Amino acid sequence: MTKETIRQLWGYTVRIIGYYYDETNPNAIDSISYKHFDILGNPTEYFNAFMTEKLDIILVPSLNLNLYLRYLLLSNKCRFNLGFYSEMNESYLDLMLQYEESSLGENINRLINYLNKIQEAC
């Protein structure tokens, strides 16, 4: 849903890479799970390929960060991490908005609108 919302807002003017956590179906395309780490907890090539991408923004549409997402946020040298506020997210995200009781798409639109305002101000 996040990729679709961003594509609707910005079209094909941006490159979108997105993964989601799915332990129930670790072979799903665009999913991250325990399968992408070895027995010592080191990432496999699949995860490393994403880790080494030079990303401008990491958008986190989750209130609860799993271990894999925390590892990504700490290891990737992304310019800007944004998502929704929770105590857990404070240490990992640069910009957080309160998650409102509306659809995920509407909340993502709010995040993007704030990001646009920051970009205009800079």
mmCIF file of C-alpha atoms in Angstrom:
data_model
loop_
_atom_site.group_PDB
_atom_site.id
_atom_site.type_symbol
_atom_site.label_atom_id
_atom_site.label_comp_id
_atom_site.label_asym_id
_atom_site.label_seq_id
_atom_site.Cartn_x
_atom_site.Cartn_y
_atom_site.Cartn_z
ATOM 1 C CA MET A 1 0.000 0.000 0.000
ATOM 2 C CA THR A 2 2.860 2.402 0.796
ATOM 3 C CA LYS A 3 4.458 1.897 -2.613
ATOM 4 C CA GLU A 4 1.110 2.445 -4.344
ATOM 5 C CA THR A 5 0.429 5.651 -2.389
ATOM 6 C CA ILE A 6 3.868 7.093 -3.167
ATOM 7 C CA ARG A 7 3.515 6.126 -6.837
ATOM 8 C CA GLN A 8 0.155 7.952 -6.979
ATOM 9 C CA LEU A 9 1.711 11.071 -5.411
ATOM 10 C CA TRP A 10 4.999 11.236 -7.325
ATOM 11 C CA GLY A 11 4.448 8.984 -10.344
ATOM 12 C CA TYR A 12 7.590 7.620 -11.932
ATOM 13 C CA THR A 13 9.767 10.615 -11.023
ATOM 14 C CA VAL A 14 11.178 8.636 -8.068
ATOM 15 C CA ARG A 15 12.569 5.151 -7.701
ATOM 16 C CA ILE A 16 10.695 3.181 -5.050
ATOM 17 C CA ILE A 17 12.193 0.157 -3.315
ATOM 18 C CA GLY A 18 10.112 -1.459 -0.642
ATOM 19 C CA TYR A 19 10.227 -4.508 1.556
ATOM 20 C CA TYR A 20 7.916 -5.740 4.264
ATOM 21 C CA TYR A 21 8.325 -8.191 7.119
ATOM 22 C CA ASP A 22 6.608 -11.521 6.560
ATOM 23 C CA GLU A 23 7.581 -14.489 8.681
ATOM 24 C CA THR A 24 4.606 -16.565 7.526
ATOM 25 C CA ASN A 25 5.677 -16.466 3.864
ATOM 26 C CA PRO A 26 9.457 -15.829 3.818
ATOM 27 C CA ASN A 27 9.701 -16.579 0.081
ATOM 28 C CA ALA A 28 7.310 -13.799 -0.911
ATOM 29 C CA ILE A 29 8.713 -11.201 -3.262
ATOM 30 C CA ASP A 30 9.726 -8.013 -1.437
ATOM 31 C CA SER A 31 9.583 -9.643 1.980
ATOM 32 C CA ILE A 32 12.219 -9.713 4.713
ATOM 33 C CA SER A 33 12.342 -12.440 7.343
ATOM 34 C CA TYR A 34 14.648 -14.611 9.413
ATOM 35 C CA LYS A 35 15.471 -16.421 6.157
ATOM 36 C CA HIS A 36 17.571 -13.428 5.039
ATOM 37 C CA PHE A 37 20.023 -13.802 7.924
ATOM 38 C CA ASP A 38 22.441 -16.620 8.665
ATOM 39 C CA ILE A 39 22.638 -18.615 11.878
ATOM 40 C CA LEU A 40 24.987 -15.993 13.412
ATOM 41 C CA GLY A 41 22.547 -13.175 12.631
ATOM 42 C CA ASN A 42 24.532 -11.769 9.710
ATOM 43 C CA PRO A 43 22.539 -10.577 6.700
ATOM 44 C CA THR A 44 22.586 -12.571 3.478
ATOM 45 C CA GLU A 45 23.275 -11.073 0.049
ATOM 46 C CA TYR A 46 19.539 -10.464 -0.442
ATOM 47 C CA PHE A 47 19.355 -8.187 2.587
ATOM 48 C CA ASN A 48 22.818 -6.678 1.981
ATOM 49 C CA ALA A 49 21.773 -5.579 -1.510
ATOM 50 C CA PHE A 50 19.039 -3.475 0.067
ATOM 51 C CA MET A 51 21.291 -2.320 2.906
ATOM 52 C CA THR A 52 23.904 -0.895 0.554
ATOM 53 C CA GLU A 53 21.415 1.045 -1.584
ATOM 54 C CA LYS A 54 22.012 4.791 -1.324
ATOM 55 C CA LEU A 55 18.553 5.788 -0.199
ATOM 56 C CA ASP A 56 17.287 9.328 0.213
ATOM 57 C CA ILE A 57 14.312 8.377 2.373
ATOM 58 C CA ILE A 58 13.234 5.374 4.363
ATOM 59 C CA LEU A 59 9.521 5.563 5.082
ATOM 60 C CA VAL A 60 8.392 3.285 7.904
ATOM 61 C CA PRO A 61 4.613 2.785 7.956
ATOM 62 C CA SER A 62 4.702 0.777 11.186
ATOM 63 C CA LEU A 63 4.272 1.689 14.837
ATOM 64 C CA ASN A 64 6.192 -1.396 15.987
ATOM 65 C CA LEU A 65 9.639 -1.963 14.537
ATOM 66 C CA ASN A 66 10.748 -5.562 14.219
ATOM 67 C CA LEU A 67 14.403 -6.549 14.635
ATOM 68 C CA TYR A 68 15.079 -6.540 10.892
ATOM 69 C CA LEU A 69 13.723 -3.048 10.378
ATOM 70 C CA ARG A 70 15.684 -1.715 13.357
ATOM 71 C CA TYR A 71 18.830 -3.286 11.918
ATOM 72 C CA LEU A 72 18.149 -1.608 8.576
ATOM 73 C CA LEU A 73 17.524 1.800 10.144
ATOM 74 C CA LEU A 74 20.705 1.602 12.209
ATOM 75 C CA SER A 75 22.918 0.279 9.420
ATOM 76 C CA ASN A 76 21.785 2.113 6.298
ATOM 77 C CA LYS A 77 23.233 5.590 5.856
ATOM 78 C CA CYS A 78 19.960 6.993 4.576
ATOM 79 C CA ARG A 79 19.534 10.762 4.595
ATOM 80 C CA PHE A 80 16.134 10.741 6.247
ATOM 81 C CA ASN A 81 14.008 8.197 8.120
ATOM 82 C CA LEU A 82 10.368 9.022 8.649
ATOM 83 C CA GLY A 83 7.354 7.267 10.052
ATOM 84 C CA PHE A 84 4.795 7.261 12.799
ATOM 85 C CA TYR A 85 5.314 8.121 16.435
ATOM 86 C CA SER A 86 5.739 5.506 19.097
ATOM 87 C CA GLU A 87 8.203 5.359 21.958
ATOM 88 C CA MET A 88 9.990 2.524 20.178
ATOM 89 C CA ASN A 89 10.444 4.600 17.009
ATOM 90 C CA GLU A 90 11.982 7.649 18.719
ATOM 91 C CA SER A 91 15.559 6.388 18.476
ATOM 92 C CA TYR A 92 15.283 5.339 14.853
ATOM 93 C CA LEU A 93 13.293 7.984 12.986
ATOM 94 C CA ASP A 94 14.104 11.596 12.132
ATOM 95 C CA LEU A 95 10.500 12.718 11.593
ATOM 96 C CA MET A 96 7.481 11.151 13.231
ATOM 97 C CA LEU A 97 3.812 11.978 13.018
ATOM 98 C CA GLN A 98 1.054 10.743 15.274
ATOM 99 C CA TYR A 99 -0.769 7.860 13.611
ATOM 100 C CA GLU A 100 -4.399 8.855 13.234
ATOM 101 C CA GLU A 101 -7.401 6.566 13.153
ATOM 102 C CA SER A 102 -7.768 6.768 9.409
ATOM 103 C CA SER A 103 -6.518 4.557 6.611
ATOM 104 C CA LEU A 104 -2.858 3.742 6.117
ATOM 105 C CA GLY A 105 -3.005 5.563 2.783
ATOM 106 C CA GLU A 106 -4.234 8.764 4.448
ATOM 107 C CA ASN A 107 -1.528 8.532 7.102
ATOM 108 C CA ILE A 108 1.148 8.023 4.453
ATOM 109 C CA ASN A 109 -0.195 11.048 2.567
ATOM 110 C CA ARG A 110 0.206 13.093 5.760
ATOM 111 C CA LEU A 111 3.822 11.951 6.099
ATOM 112 C CA ILE A 112 4.570 12.872 2.501
ATOM 113 C CA ASN A 113 2.877 16.273 2.902
ATOM 114 C CA TYR A 114 5.083 17.061 5.913
ATOM 115 C CA LEU A 115 8.137 15.895 4.009
ATOM 116 C CA ASN A 116 7.189 18.209 1.136
ATOM 117 C CA LYS A 117 6.810 21.139 3.563
ATOM 118 C CA ILE A 118 10.270 20.472 4.983
ATOM 119 C CA GLN A 119 11.740 20.293 1.492
ATOM 120 C CA GLU A 120 10.098 23.597 0.522
ATOM 121 C CA ALA A 121 11.423 25.284 3.662
ATOM 122 C CA CYS A 122 14.976 24.142 2.997
#
